[in-house]
Coordinates of C-alpha atoms in Angstrom, one line a residue:
Chain A
X1 CA -13.5 6.9 -17.5
X2 CA -13.9 10.2 -19.3
X3 CA -14.2 10.8 -23.0
X4 CA -10.8 12.5 -23.1
X5 CA -9.3 9.4 -21.5
X6 CA -10.9 7.1 -24.0
X7 CA -9.8 9.3 -26.9
X8 CA -6.2 9.3 -25.4
X9 CA -6.2 5.5 -25.2
X10 CA -7.5 5.3 -28.8
X11 CA -4.7 7.6 -30.1
X12 CA -2.1 5.7 -28.1
X13 CA -3.2 2.3 -29.4
X14 CA -3.3 3.7 -32.9
X15 CA 0.2 5.1 -32.6
X16 CA 1.9 2.0 -31.2
X17 CA 0.1 -0.6 -33.3
X18 CA -0.3 1.3 -36.6
X19 CA 1.7 4.5 -36.9
X20 CA 5.0 3.3 -35.5
X21 CA 5.2 0.2 -37.8
X22 CA 4.2 2.4 -40.8
X23 CA 6.8 5.1 -40.0
X24 CA 9.5 2.5 -39.6
X25 CA 8.5 0.9 -42.9
X26 CA 8.6 4.3 -44.6
X27 CA 11.8 5.5 -43.0
X28 CA 13.6 2.1 -43.2
X29 CA 14.9 2.6 -39.7
X30 CA 14.4 -1.1 -38.7
X31 CA 16.8 -0.7 -35.8
X32 CA 14.0 1.3 -34.0
X33 CA 12.1 -2.0 -33.7
X34 CA 14.7 -3.3 -31.3
X35 CA 14.8 -0.1 -29.3
X36 CA 11.0 0.2 -29.0
X37 CA 10.6 -3.5 -28.3
X38 CA 13.1 -3.1 -25.4
X39 CA 11.2 0.0 -24.2
X40 CA 7.9 -1.9 -24.2
X41 CA 9.4 -4.9 -22.3
X42 CA 11.3 -2.7 -19.8
X43 CA 8.2 -0.7 -19.1
X44 CA 6.5 -4.0 -18.2
X45 CA 9.2 -4.5 -15.6
X46 CA 9.0 -0.9 -14.4
X47 CA 5.2 -1.2 -14.0
X48 CA 5.9 -3.8 -11.4
X49 CA 8.4 -1.6 -9.6
X50 CA 6.0 1.2 -9.7
X51 CA 3.4 -1.0 -7.9
X52 CA 5.8 -1.7 -5.1
X53 CA 6.4 2.1 -4.8
X54 CA 2.6 2.4 -4.6
X55 CA 2.6 0.4 -1.3
X56 CA 5.5 2.5 0.0
X57 CA 8.5 0.2 -0.8
X58 CA 11.5 1.1 -2.8
X59 CA 12.2 -1.9 -5.1
X60 CA 15.7 -2.0 -6.6
X61 CA 15.5 -5.7 -7.4
X62 CA 13.3 -6.1 -10.5
X63 CA 16.4 -7.3 -12.5
X64 CA 16.4 -10.4 -10.3
X65 CA 12.9 -11.4 -11.4
X66 CA 13.6 -10.5 -15.1
X67 CA 16.6 -12.9 -14.9
X68 CA 14.5 -15.6 -13.1
X69 CA 11.7 -15.3 -15.6
X70 CA 14.2 -15.5 -18.5
X71 CA 15.8 -18.6 -17.1
X72 CA 12.5 -20.3 -16.4
X73 CA 11.4 -19.7 -20.0
X74 CA 14.8 -20.8 -21.4
X75 CA 15.1 -23.9 -19.3
X76 CA 11.5 -25.0 -20.0
X77 CA 11.9 -24.5 -23.7
X78 CA 15.3 -26.1 -24.2
X79 CA 15.3 -28.9 -21.6
X80 CA 11.6 -29.8 -21.3
X81 CA 10.4 -28.7 -24.8
X82 CA 7.6 -26.5 -23.5
X83 CA 6.1 -24.0 -26.0
X84 CA 7.2 -20.4 -25.5
X85 CA 3.6 -19.3 -25.1
X86 CA 3.2 -21.6 -22.1
X87 CA 6.5 -20.7 -20.6
X88 CA 5.5 -17.0 -20.6
X89 CA 2.8 -17.2 -17.9
X90 CA 4.9 -19.9 -16.1
X91 CA 7.8 -17.5 -15.9
X92 CA 5.6 -14.9 -14.4
X93 CA 4.0 -17.3 -11.9
X94 CA 7.4 -18.7 -10.9
X95 CA 8.6 -15.2 -10.1
X96 CA 5.4 -14.5 -8.2
X97 CA 5.8 -17.6 -6.1
X98 CA 9.5 -16.9 -5.4
X99 CA 8.8 -13.3 -4.5
X100 CA 6.3 -14.4 -1.9
X101 CA 8.9 -16.6 -0.3
X102 CA 11.4 -13.7 -0.4
X103 CA 8.9 -11.1 0.5
X104 CA 7.6 -12.9 3.5
X105 CA 10.6 -11.9 5.6
X106 CA 11.8 -8.8 3.9
X107 CA 8.6 -6.9 3.3
X108 CA 8.4 -6.2 7.0
X109 CA 11.3 -3.8 6.5
X110 CA 10.7 -0.3 5.4
X111 CA 12.5 2.5 3.6
X112 CA 16.2 2.1 3.0
X113 CA 16.4 -1.3 4.7
X114 CA 14.0 -2.9 2.2
X115 CA 15.7 -1.1 -0.7
X116 CA 19.1 -2.4 0.3
X117 CA 18.0 -6.0 0.4
X118 CA 16.3 -5.8 -2.9
X119 CA 19.5 -4.3 -4.3
X120 CA 21.3 -7.4 -3.2
X121 CA 18.7 -9.7 -4.8
X122 CA 19.8 -9.2 -8.3
X123 CA 23.4 -10.1 -7.5
X124 CA 22.2 -13.2 -5.5
X125 CA 20.1 -14.3 -8.5
X126 CA 23.1 -13.8 -10.9
X127 CA 25.4 -15.8 -8.6
X128 CA 22.7 -18.5 -8.3
X129 CA 22.4 -18.7 -12.1
X130 CA 26.2 -19.1 -12.2
X131 CA 26.2 -21.9 -9.7
X132 CA 23.2 -24.0 -10.6
X133 CA 23.7 -26.9 -13.1
X134 CA 20.3 -26.3 -14.7
X135 CA 21.2 -22.8 -15.8
X136 CA 24.5 -24.0 -17.3
X137 CA 26.7 -21.6 -15.4
X138 CA 28.6 -18.8 -17.1
X139 CA 28.1 -20.3 -20.5
X140 CA 24.3 -19.6 -20.1
X141 CA 21.7 -21.1 -22.3
X142 CA 21.9 -20.4 -26.0
X143 CA 20.2 -21.4 -29.3
X144 CA 16.8 -21.0 -27.7
X145 CA 14.2 -21.6 -30.4
X146 CA 12.0 -18.8 -31.6
X147 CA 8.4 -18.8 -30.3
X148 CA 6.5 -21.4 -32.2
X149 CA 2.9 -21.2 -33.5
X150 CA 0.2 -20.7 -30.9
X151 CA -3.1 -22.5 -31.6
X152 CA -6.0 -22.6 -29.2
X153 CA -8.5 -25.4 -29.9
X154 CA -7.2 -25.8 -33.4
X155 CA -7.5 -22.1 -34.1
X156 CA -4.1 -20.7 -35.1
X157 CA -3.7 -17.4 -33.2
X158 CA 0.0 -16.7 -33.7
X159 CA 2.1 -18.1 -36.5
X160 CA 5.5 -19.7 -35.9
X161 CA 8.0 -16.8 -35.4
X162 CA 10.7 -18.8 -37.4
X163 CA 8.5 -18.8 -40.5
X164 CA 7.5 -15.1 -40.2
X165 CA 9.0 -12.8 -42.8
X166 CA 9.6 -10.0 -40.4
X167 CA 10.3 -11.4 -36.8
X168 CA 11.3 -7.9 -35.6
X169 CA 7.8 -6.6 -36.3
X170 CA 6.3 -9.7 -34.7
X171 CA 8.4 -9.3 -31.5
X172 CA 7.5 -5.6 -31.5
X173 CA 3.8 -6.3 -31.7
X174 CA 4.1 -9.0 -29.0
X175 CA 6.0 -6.7 -26.6
X176 CA 3.6 -3.8 -27.2
X177 CA 0.6 -6.0 -26.7
X178 CA 1.9 -7.3 -23.4
X179 CA 2.8 -3.8 -22.4
X180 CA -0.8 -2.6 -23.1
X181 CA -2.2 -5.5 -21.2
X182 CA 0.1 -4.8 -18.3
X183 CA -0.8 -1.2 -18.1
X184 CA -4.5 -2.0 -18.4
X185 CA -4.2 -4.3 -15.5
X186 CA -2.2 -1.8 -13.5
X187 CA -4.7 0.9 -14.2
X188 CA -7.5 -1.4 -13.0
X189 CA -5.6 -2.3 -9.9
X190 CA -5.0 1.4 -9.0
X191 CA -8.5 2.4 -9.6
X192 CA -10.1 -0.6 -7.8
X193 CA -10.3 -1.2 -4.1
X194 CA -6.9 -3.0 -4.3
X195 CA -5.3 0.2 -5.3
X196 CA -7.1 2.2 -2.7
X197 CA -5.8 -0.2 0.0
X198 CA -2.3 0.0 -1.5
X199 CA -2.5 3.8 -1.1
X200 CA -3.7 3.4 2.5
X201 CA -0.7 1.2 3.1
X202 CA 1.7 3.7 1.5
X203 CA 0.4 6.6 3.5
X204 CA 0.0 5.0 6.9
X205 CA 0.6 1.3 7.7
X206 CA -0.6 1.5 11.3
X207 CA -3.8 3.2 10.4
X208 CA -4.3 0.7 7.6
X209 CA -4.1 -2.2 10.0
X210 CA -6.4 -0.5 12.5
X211 CA -9.1 -0.4 9.8
X212 CA -8.7 -4.1 9.4
X213 CA -6.3 -4.3 6.4
X214 CA -4.1 -7.4 6.6
X215 CA -1.0 -5.3 5.7
X216 CA 1.4 -8.2 5.4
X217 CA -0.9 -10.0 2.9
X218 CA -1.4 -6.9 0.9
X219 CA 2.3 -6.1 0.7
X220 CA 2.9 -9.7 -0.5
X221 CA 0.2 -9.5 -3.1
X222 CA 1.6 -6.2 -4.5
X223 CA 5.1 -7.6 -4.5
X224 CA 4.0 -10.8 -6.2
X225 CA 2.2 -8.9 -9.0
X226 CA 5.3 -6.7 -9.4
X227 CA 7.5 -9.7 -9.7
X228 CA 5.1 -11.4 -12.1
X229 CA 5.6 -8.4 -14.5
X230 CA 9.3 -8.7 -14.1
X231 CA 9.3 -12.4 -15.0
X232 CA 7.2 -11.8 -18.1
X233 CA 9.5 -9.1 -19.3
X234 CA 12.5 -11.3 -18.8
X235 CA 11.0 -14.2 -20.6
X236 CA 10.2 -12.2 -23.7
X237 CA 13.7 -10.7 -23.7
X238 CA 15.1 -14.2 -23.8
X239 CA 12.9 -15.2 -26.7
X240 CA 14.2 -12.2 -28.7
X241 CA 17.9 -12.7 -28.0
X242 CA 17.5 -16.5 -28.1
X243 CA 20.0 -16.7 -25.3
X244 CA 20.4 -15.9 -21.6
X245 CA 23.5 -15.5 -19.4
X246 CA 23.8 -14.8 -15.7
X247 CA 24.7 -11.2 -16.6
X248 CA 21.7 -10.7 -18.9
X249 CA 20.2 -8.6 -16.1
X250 CA 22.5 -7.0 -13.6
X251 CA 22.2 -4.5 -10.7
X252 CA 22.3 -1.6 -13.1
X253 CA 19.1 -2.9 -14.8
X254 CA 17.4 -3.1 -11.4
X255 CA 18.5 0.5 -10.7
X256 CA 17.2 1.6 -14.1
X257 CA 13.8 0.0 -13.5
X258 CA 13.5 2.2 -10.4
X259 CA 14.8 5.3 -12.2
X260 CA 12.2 4.8 -15.0
X261 CA 9.5 5.1 -12.3
X262 CA 11.0 8.2 -10.7
X263 CA 11.4 10.0 -14.0
X264 CA 7.9 9.2 -15.2
X265 CA 6.2 9.9 -11.9
X266 CA 5.3 7.8 -9.0
X267 CA 1.8 9.2 -8.8
X268 CA 0.8 8.3 -12.3
X269 CA 0.0 4.9 -13.8
X270 CA 1.6 5.8 -17.1
X271 CA 4.6 7.2 -15.3
X272 CA 6.8 4.1 -15.6
X273 CA 6.0 3.7 -19.3
X274 CA 6.9 7.3 -20.1
X275 CA 10.0 7.2 -17.9
X276 CA 11.2 4.0 -19.6
X277 CA 10.7 5.5 -23.0
X278 CA 12.4 8.8 -22.2
X279 CA 15.4 7.3 -20.4
X280 CA 16.0 4.4 -22.8
X281 CA 15.5 6.4 -25.9
X282 CA 17.4 9.3 -24.4
X283 CA 20.3 7.1 -23.7
X284 CA 20.2 5.8 -27.2
X285 CA 20.1 9.2 -28.7
X286 CA 22.9 10.5 -26.5
X287 CA 25.3 7.9 -28.0
X288 CA 26.3 10.6 -30.5
X289 CA 27.9 12.4 -27.6
X290 CA 30.3 9.4 -27.2
X291 CA 32.4 9.7 -24.1
X292 CA 30.2 12.4 -22.7
X293 CA 27.1 10.2 -23.0
X294 CA 27.0 9.2 -19.3
X295 CA 27.9 12.7 -18.1
X296 CA 25.1 14.3 -20.0
X297 CA 22.7 11.6 -19.1
X298 CA 23.5 11.8 -15.4
X299 CA 23.3 15.6 -15.5
X300 CA 19.9 15.4 -17.1
X301 CA 18.7 12.9 -14.5
X302 CA 19.8 15.2 -11.6
X303 CA 18.2 18.2 -13.3
X304 CA 15.0 16.2 -13.8
X305 CA 14.9 15.2 -10.1
X306 CA 15.5 18.8 -9.0
X307 CA 13.0 20.4 -11.3
X308 CA 10.3 17.7 -11.5
X309 CA 10.6 15.7 -8.3
X310 CA 7.2 14.2 -9.0
X311 CA 8.1 13.0 -12.4
X312 CA 7.6 14.3 -15.9
X313 CA 3.9 13.6 -15.9
X314 CA 3.4 16.1 -13.1
X315 CA 3.9 18.7 -15.7
X316 CA 0.6 17.9 -17.3
X317 CA -1.5 17.2 -14.3
X318 CA -1.6 18.9 -11.0
X319 CA -4.5 16.9 -9.5
X320 CA -3.8 14.9 -6.4
X321 CA -4.2 11.2 -6.1
X322 CA -3.9 8.5 -8.7
X323 CA -4.4 9.2 -12.3
Chain B
X1 CA -24.9 -9.5 31.3
X2 CA -21.4 -10.4 30.3
X3 CA -19.1 -7.3 30.0
X4 CA -18.2 -6.7 26.4
X5 CA -14.5 -6.1 27.3
X6 CA -12.8 -7.7 30.2
X7 CA -9.3 -6.4 31.0
X8 CA -7.7 -9.0 33.3
X9 CA -4.4 -8.4 35.1
X10 CA -2.9 -6.7 32.1
X11 CA 0.8 -6.1 32.5
X12 CA 3.3 -4.7 30.1
X13 CA 7.1 -4.6 30.7
X14 CA 9.7 -3.1 28.4
X15 CA 12.8 -4.7 29.6
X16 CA 13.1 -3.6 33.2
X17 CA 10.5 -0.8 32.8
X18 CA 6.9 -1.6 33.8
X19 CA 4.5 0.4 31.7
X20 CA 1.4 -1.4 33.1
X21 CA 1.1 -3.5 36.1
X22 CA -1.8 -5.8 36.8
X23 CA -4.6 -3.6 35.5
X24 CA -8.1 -5.2 35.7
X25 CA -11.5 -3.7 34.9
X26 CA -14.6 -4.5 32.8
X27 CA -16.4 -2.4 30.1
X28 CA -20.1 -2.9 29.8
X29 CA -21.8 -3.0 26.5
X30 CA -23.0 0.4 25.4
X31 CA -21.2 2.4 28.0
X32 CA -18.8 5.3 27.6
X33 CA -15.7 4.6 29.8
X34 CA -12.8 7.0 30.1
X35 CA -9.3 6.1 31.2
X36 CA -7.5 9.0 32.8
X37 CA -4.2 9.5 34.5
X38 CA -1.2 11.9 34.6
X39 CA 1.2 11.9 31.7
X40 CA 3.2 8.7 31.4
X41 CA 0.7 6.8 33.5
X42 CA 0.4 4.0 30.9
X43 CA -2.9 4.9 29.4
X44 CA -1.7 4.8 25.8
X45 CA 0.1 1.5 26.4
X46 CA -3.1 0.1 27.8
X47 CA -5.0 1.2 24.7
X48 CA -2.5 -0.3 22.4
X49 CA -2.6 -3.5 24.3
X50 CA -6.4 -3.7 24.0
X51 CA -6.3 -3.1 20.2
X52 CA -3.3 -5.6 20.0
X53 CA -0.9 -3.0 18.6
X54 CA 1.3 -4.0 21.5
X55 CA 1.7 -7.4 23.0
X56 CA 0.9 -8.2 26.6
X57 CA 3.6 -9.4 29.0
X58 CA 1.0 -11.1 31.1
X59 CA -2.8 -11.0 31.7
X60 CA -5.3 -10.8 28.8
X61 CA -8.1 -8.8 27.2
X62 CA -11.3 -10.6 26.5
X63 CA -13.8 -9.4 24.0
X64 CA -17.2 -11.1 24.5
X65 CA -15.4 -13.8 26.5
X66 CA -12.8 -14.5 23.9
X67 CA -9.2 -13.5 24.2
X68 CA -8.0 -10.8 21.8
X69 CA -4.5 -10.4 23.3
X70 CA -1.5 -10.9 21.2
X71 CA -3.4 -11.1 17.9
X72 CA -2.6 -9.0 14.9
X73 CA -4.3 -5.6 14.9
X74 CA -6.3 -6.3 11.8
X75 CA -7.7 -9.4 13.3
X76 CA -8.9 -7.6 16.4
X77 CA -10.4 -4.9 14.1
X78 CA -12.2 -7.5 12.2
X79 CA -13.7 -8.8 15.5
X80 CA -15.0 -5.3 16.1
X81 CA -12.5 -3.7 18.4
X82 CA -11.2 -0.6 16.6
X83 CA -8.9 2.1 17.8
X84 CA -8.2 5.7 16.6
X85 CA -4.9 7.3 17.1
X86 CA -3.5 9.9 19.4
X87 CA -1.4 11.4 16.7
X88 CA -3.2 12.9 13.8
X89 CA -3.0 9.6 11.9
X90 CA -5.0 9.8 8.7
X91 CA -4.4 9.1 5.0
X92 CA -2.9 12.4 4.2
X93 CA -3.1 12.5 0.4
X94 CA -6.7 11.3 0.2
X95 CA -9.8 13.5 0.5
X96 CA -12.0 13.2 3.6
X97 CA -14.5 11.1 1.7
X98 CA -11.8 8.8 0.3
X99 CA -10.4 8.3 3.8
X100 CA -13.7 7.2 5.0
X101 CA -14.5 5.0 2.0
X102 CA -11.2 3.1 2.2
X103 CA -11.9 2.5 5.9
X104 CA -14.9 0.5 4.9
X105 CA -12.6 -2.4 4.1
X106 CA -14.0 -4.7 6.7
X107 CA -17.4 -4.4 5.3
X108 CA -16.6 -5.5 1.8
X109 CA -18.4 -8.6 0.6
X110 CA -16.5 -8.9 -2.7
X111 CA -13.0 -10.2 -3.0
X112 CA -10.1 -8.1 -4.2
X113 CA -10.2 -10.0 -7.5
X114 CA -13.9 -9.1 -7.7
X115 CA -13.0 -5.5 -7.2
X116 CA -10.3 -5.8 -9.9
X117 CA -12.8 -7.3 -12.3
X118 CA -15.6 -5.0 -11.3
X119 CA -18.0 -7.7 -10.4
X120 CA -21.6 -7.1 -9.5
X121 CA -20.9 -7.7 -5.8
X122 CA -17.9 -5.2 -5.9
X123 CA -20.0 -2.5 -7.5
X124 CA -22.7 -3.0 -4.9
X125 CA -20.0 -2.7 -2.2
X126 CA -18.6 0.5 -3.8
X127 CA -22.1 2.0 -3.9
X128 CA -22.8 1.0 -0.3
X129 CA -19.5 2.4 0.9
X130 CA -20.1 5.7 -0.8
X131 CA -23.5 6.0 0.8
X132 CA -22.2 5.0 4.2
X133 CA -19.3 7.4 3.9
X134 CA -21.8 10.2 3.2
X135 CA -23.8 9.2 6.2
X136 CA -20.8 9.4 8.4
X137 CA -19.8 12.7 7.0
X138 CA -23.3 14.0 7.8
X139 CA -23.2 12.3 11.2
X140 CA -20.0 14.1 12.3
X141 CA -20.9 17.4 10.6
X142 CA -18.0 17.2 8.1
X143 CA -20.1 18.2 5.0
X144 CA -18.1 21.4 4.4
X145 CA -14.8 19.5 4.1
X146 CA -16.1 16.3 2.4
X147 CA -13.9 16.7 -0.7
X148 CA -11.0 18.5 1.0
X149 CA -7.6 16.8 1.0
X150 CA -6.9 15.5 4.5
X151 CA -3.4 17.1 4.6
X152 CA -5.1 20.5 4.4
X153 CA -7.3 20.0 7.4
X154 CA -6.9 21.8 10.8
X155 CA -6.3 19.9 14.0
X156 CA -9.9 19.8 15.1
X157 CA -11.2 18.4 11.8
X158 CA -8.4 15.8 11.8
X159 CA -9.6 14.4 15.1
X160 CA -13.1 14.2 13.7
X161 CA -11.8 12.5 10.6
X162 CA -9.9 10.0 12.7
X163 CA -13.2 9.2 14.4
X164 CA -14.9 8.9 11.1
X165 CA -12.3 6.4 9.9
X166 CA -12.9 4.3 13.0
X167 CA -16.6 4.6 12.6
X168 CA -16.4 3.4 9.0
X169 CA -15.1 0.0 10.0
X170 CA -18.4 -0.6 11.8
X171 CA -16.9 -1.1 15.3
X172 CA -18.6 -2.8 18.3
X173 CA -16.1 -1.1 20.6
X174 CA -14.4 2.1 19.5
X175 CA -11.2 3.1 21.3
X176 CA -10.7 6.8 21.0
X177 CA -7.2 8.0 21.9
X178 CA -7.4 11.6 23.1
X179 CA -10.2 12.6 20.8
X180 CA -10.5 16.2 22.2
X181 CA -6.8 17.1 22.1
X182 CA -6.0 20.3 20.3
X183 CA -9.7 21.3 20.2
X184 CA -11.1 24.5 21.4
X185 CA -14.1 24.5 23.8
X186 CA -16.8 24.7 21.0
X187 CA -15.2 21.9 19.0
X188 CA -14.8 19.8 22.1
X189 CA -18.5 20.2 23.0
X190 CA -19.5 19.3 19.5
X191 CA -17.2 16.2 19.6
X192 CA -18.6 15.2 23.0
X193 CA -22.1 15.3 21.5
X194 CA -21.0 13.2 18.5
X195 CA -19.5 10.6 20.8
X196 CA -22.7 10.4 22.8
X197 CA -24.8 10.1 19.7
X198 CA -22.4 7.4 18.5
X199 CA -23.3 5.4 21.5
X200 CA -27.0 6.4 21.6
X201 CA -27.8 6.0 17.9
X202 CA -25.3 3.4 16.7
X203 CA -25.0 1.4 19.9
X204 CA -21.2 1.6 19.8
X205 CA -19.4 1.0 23.1
X206 CA -16.8 3.8 23.6
X207 CA -13.6 3.7 25.5
X208 CA -11.5 6.8 25.5
X209 CA -8.2 8.1 26.9
X210 CA -8.4 11.9 27.5
X211 CA -6.7 14.7 29.4
X212 CA -9.5 17.2 29.0
X213 CA -11.1 16.8 32.5
X214 CA -14.3 18.8 32.0
X215 CA -15.0 16.8 28.8
X216 CA -14.3 13.5 30.5
X217 CA -16.6 14.4 33.4
X218 CA -19.3 15.4 31.0
X219 CA -19.1 12.4 28.7
X220 CA -18.2 9.4 30.8
X221 CA -20.5 6.9 32.4
X222 CA -17.6 5.5 34.3
X223 CA -13.9 6.5 34.7
X224 CA -10.9 4.4 35.4
X225 CA -7.8 6.2 36.8
X226 CA -4.3 5.0 36.2
X227 CA -1.2 6.2 37.8
X228 CA 2.4 4.8 37.4
X229 CA 1.0 1.9 35.5
X230 CA -1.5 0.8 38.2
X231 CA -5.2 1.3 38.5
X232 CA -5.9 3.5 41.5
X233 CA -9.6 4.1 41.1
X234 CA -12.7 3.2 39.2
X235 CA -16.2 4.7 39.4
X236 CA -18.7 7.3 38.2
X237 CA -17.4 10.8 37.5
X238 CA -18.8 12.0 40.9
X239 CA -17.0 9.2 42.7
X240 CA -13.8 9.9 40.9
X241 CA -13.9 13.6 41.7
X242 CA -14.3 12.8 45.4
X243 CA -11.7 10.1 45.5
X244 CA -8.7 11.2 47.7
X245 CA -6.2 8.9 45.8
X246 CA -7.1 10.5 42.5
X247 CA -6.8 14.0 43.9
X248 CA -3.4 13.0 45.3
X249 CA -2.3 11.5 42.0
X250 CA -3.3 14.6 40.1
X251 CA -2.1 17.3 42.5
X252 CA 0.8 15.4 44.0
X253 CA 1.1 14.6 47.7
X254 CA 3.5 17.5 48.4
X255 CA 1.1 20.0 47.0
X256 CA -1.7 18.5 49.0
X257 CA 0.4 18.8 52.1
X258 CA 0.8 22.5 51.6
X259 CA -2.9 22.8 51.3
X260 CA -3.6 23.1 47.6

């Protein structure tokens, strides 16, 4: 890692953990907390989608795992009484396990065939949530308690969110922390042997297997990590809204996760984060255009794809390979 | 001594079409054996069957006495039988060195988690791969293009890179699919020398499919000739050149009849 990289990371951490809360406190725009928390959580989901792109698969099904993760957390908290902090990793793991079962047959498919099946996944998950007794059908699960205190070996790490003066800030910090951890992990994956193997898979699966790569396992691994991220994002969303319904994550959300990756740049680890920020924030800002919101947004998307097919980050860096 | 590869009654049918029919021959350890034959004779299918990229309809391939037929390609590669590709199959958006380093996969001692966490073992692996990749670059004379992006390479260098990738896996048997295709005379002669050194210095058994007859005659210890999916001859280059069935297969019986 170069010095410029380290400096960049330092500035980034300073901005998200210190500057943003300060600016919101000064300006009094508390509503930005909700927007930025959403951006942070959605970018965790898009980090996963980005990783499936990295093995050469178009994943339009991340909404399914966000929904699953949300339900796992909600059910465990309300029906079993498990602490939110424990449901968080469990939601991720549940999604990872399910994704292995789903990925086993479908990851053999390539290109548009894989994409189409993942597109259906979100709808299947929604319908499953509607049908299962444990998810309480269309009424969903409501009145989910806020995250309680987290103590490890008697050391209080995180206070009970219900007693916190400013839960918005607390959720923002939680989301941003998870986002930073996710992208640190993603960066490590891409720059370690695992990432090199993923690239080999993306560029030529036959050659990858000829050099001894178990391509089926590697695809499953990448997809499981991707779905883990999706589940985590979903679980935190549920904790914030304190409710979940079958329509909490729909096909549009899955498509958006994919678009965030495209806009940011598929060749850049930070691509999905930037893409999520730009699109989510951009959509919010465009609400002043009222009925033209979608028109302007779509036109901007098309223009972006035409002018910057490799994502916004390709503006700043013309090197080849992973960044 | 037991042959390193035994091809036994290998047959491949695609529906009603027979690509290979009852082909049998042995490959001795440390030899360079070429498989030749007119276009569409079934050479490539044979190669793919040996490397388990294609299943066998009947018959089997034995590597050191153990069957390797109908296994997954990565399993066969792990056992030491590695193929290169006829097409210019490389990792396009990696540099030459990155291509070779990633191909060291089979030699890694650390787990993927170890690599993720940057364990001691993983760092040792990385260092070893880098050094080995540089050795291979030197061995094949690719120094000038070491950090060149693979997609920018000309044909001849792509073939060499394909061989470098195969070599990086540490193969016992290397299957080279048309390694001299698209090369000029000088490049071919350089490649012939490299393949020989591969065998002489690294003890790799080499099997190749090739159309370039002068190169085949120069490089091979033995040659197997295939026509219409059947083996029609096997022997030293001199024997093959004098074999009437081979001449007939290559020139066609009608041409032979009119005295060509």
